[in-house]
Short mmCIF file of C-alpha atoms in Angstrom, two decimals:
data_model
loop_
_atom_site.label_atom_id
_atom_site.label_comp_id
_atom_site.label_asym_id
_atom_site.label_seq_id
_atom_site.Cartn_x
_atom_site.Cartn_y
_atom_site.Cartn_z
CA UNK A 35 18.22 41.85 -11.78
CA UNK A 36 17.92 38.05 -11.34
CA UNK A 37 21.32 36.45 -10.79
CA UNK A 38 20.32 32.84 -10.25
CA UNK A 39 17.94 30.64 -8.38
CA UNK A 40 18.76 30.22 -4.71
CA UNK A 41 16.45 27.34 -3.92
CA UNK A 42 12.93 26.07 -3.52
CA UNK A 43 11.20 26.55 -0.18
CA UNK A 44 8.65 24.30 1.47
CA UNK A 45 6.74 25.20 4.64
CA UNK A 46 6.82 22.32 7.12
CA UNK A 47 4.79 21.42 10.21
CA UNK A 48 7.62 19.76 12.14
CA UNK A 49 11.23 20.68 11.30
CA UNK A 50 12.88 17.68 13.00
CA UNK A 51 10.57 15.17 11.32
CA UNK A 52 10.95 16.92 7.96
CA UNK A 53 14.76 16.88 8.16
CA UNK A 54 14.65 13.20 9.03
CA UNK A 55 12.29 12.53 6.10
CA UNK A 56 14.61 14.11 3.52
CA UNK A 57 17.74 12.54 5.04
CA UNK A 58 16.24 9.06 5.25
CA UNK A 59 14.32 8.99 1.97
CA UNK A 60 16.50 11.08 -0.34
CA UNK A 61 19.89 10.55 1.29
CA UNK A 62 20.67 14.27 1.51
CA UNK A 63 22.29 16.03 4.48
CA UNK A 64 21.52 19.58 5.63
CA UNK A 65 24.15 22.23 4.90
CA UNK A 66 22.42 24.54 7.39
CA UNK A 67 19.97 23.57 10.11
CA UNK A 68 17.92 25.51 12.68
CA UNK A 69 14.45 25.19 14.24
CA UNK A 70 13.09 27.80 11.80
CA UNK A 71 15.08 27.18 8.60
CA UNK A 72 17.02 24.27 7.11
CA UNK A 73 18.82 23.97 3.75
CA UNK A 74 19.95 20.99 1.71
CA UNK A 75 22.28 21.83 -1.20
CA UNK A 76 21.43 19.72 -4.22
CA UNK A 77 23.48 20.38 -7.37
CA UNK A 78 23.86 24.09 -6.66
CA UNK A 79 20.17 24.58 -5.85
CA UNK A 80 18.92 24.55 -2.26
CA UNK A 81 15.95 22.67 -0.88
CA UNK A 82 14.84 25.04 1.89
CA UNK A 83 12.53 24.04 4.72
CA UNK A 84 10.74 26.85 6.55
CA UNK A 85 8.91 26.11 9.82
CA UNK A 86 5.26 27.15 9.74
CA UNK A 87 4.21 29.83 12.20
CA UNK A 88 1.43 28.69 14.55
CA UNK A 89 -2.02 29.73 13.39
CA UNK A 90 -0.94 30.75 9.88
CA UNK A 91 -1.95 28.94 6.70
CA UNK A 92 0.35 28.17 3.81
CA UNK A 93 -0.08 26.85 0.30
CA UNK A 94 1.17 23.28 -0.02
CA UNK A 95 3.42 24.10 -2.98
CA UNK A 96 7.07 24.97 -3.28
CA UNK A 97 8.17 28.59 -3.56
CA UNK A 98 11.05 29.26 -5.97
CA UNK A 99 13.63 31.67 -4.51
CA UNK A 100 15.56 33.98 -6.85
CA UNK A 101 18.86 35.62 -5.82
CA UNK A 102 19.06 39.35 -6.56
CA UNK A 103 21.13 42.37 -5.58
CA UNK A 104 19.48 45.67 -4.78
CA UNK A 105 16.40 43.99 -3.40
CA UNK A 106 14.91 47.09 -1.76
CA UNK A 107 15.07 49.07 -5.02
CA UNK A 108 13.61 46.14 -6.94
CA UNK A 109 10.73 45.90 -4.45
CA UNK A 110 9.96 49.61 -4.83
CA UNK A 111 10.17 49.42 -8.64
CA UNK A 112 7.80 46.43 -8.77
CA UNK A 113 5.45 48.11 -6.30
CA UNK A 114 5.33 51.25 -8.48
CA UNK A 115 4.51 49.03 -11.47
CA UNK A 116 1.49 47.71 -9.51
CA UNK A 117 2.86 44.18 -9.27
CA UNK A 118 1.62 42.03 -6.40
CA UNK A 119 4.68 42.34 -4.11
CA UNK A 120 4.58 42.12 -0.34
CA UNK A 121 6.39 41.22 2.88
CA UNK A 122 9.70 43.06 2.36
CA UNK A 123 11.78 42.34 5.44
CA UNK A 124 15.30 41.65 6.67
CA UNK A 125 15.90 37.97 7.42
CA UNK A 126 19.40 38.50 8.82
CA UNK A 127 21.99 41.31 8.56
CA UNK A 128 22.45 42.40 4.93
CA UNK A 129 19.93 39.84 3.63
CA UNK A 130 16.39 40.82 2.69
CA UNK A 131 13.46 39.08 1.07
CA UNK A 132 10.03 39.77 -0.39
CA UNK A 133 7.36 37.85 -2.24
CA UNK A 134 5.81 38.33 -5.67
CA UNK A 135 2.66 36.70 -7.02
CA UNK A 136 2.24 36.27 -10.76
CA UNK A 137 -1.03 36.81 -12.64
CA UNK A 138 -2.22 33.28 -11.75
CA UNK A 139 -1.41 33.62 -8.05
CA UNK A 140 1.82 31.59 -8.14
CA UNK A 141 4.29 32.86 -5.56
CA UNK A 142 8.04 33.39 -5.92
CA UNK A 143 10.44 34.79 -3.36
CA UNK A 144 13.26 37.22 -4.06
CA UNK A 145 16.25 37.24 -1.72
CA UNK A 146 19.45 39.23 -1.57
CA UNK A 147 21.43 42.23 -0.43
CA UNK A 148 19.67 45.55 0.10
#
């Protein structure tokens, strides 16, 4: 099921300012950069910045991302087990994601091939 961690995601208000903050203050350089999503690879774990969508609210905590294969089947299995899973969607060809909340409301993201 879980292969590894992919990264930790933070929702940001301004992508350009956030990239500059991490570059200037932590000395790290993006390995991927776009207006919606930016990644910094740090020791095999990614710091992932996700642009906030206008009008939506987000928790000001990081979201741990787990890498998995068979993500659609895992989503359906967890849903049948009455776990709090939601937002299954394709983020780019052959890469899907969904979210899971634990019993205390902490959120993790699962990401991988269908």
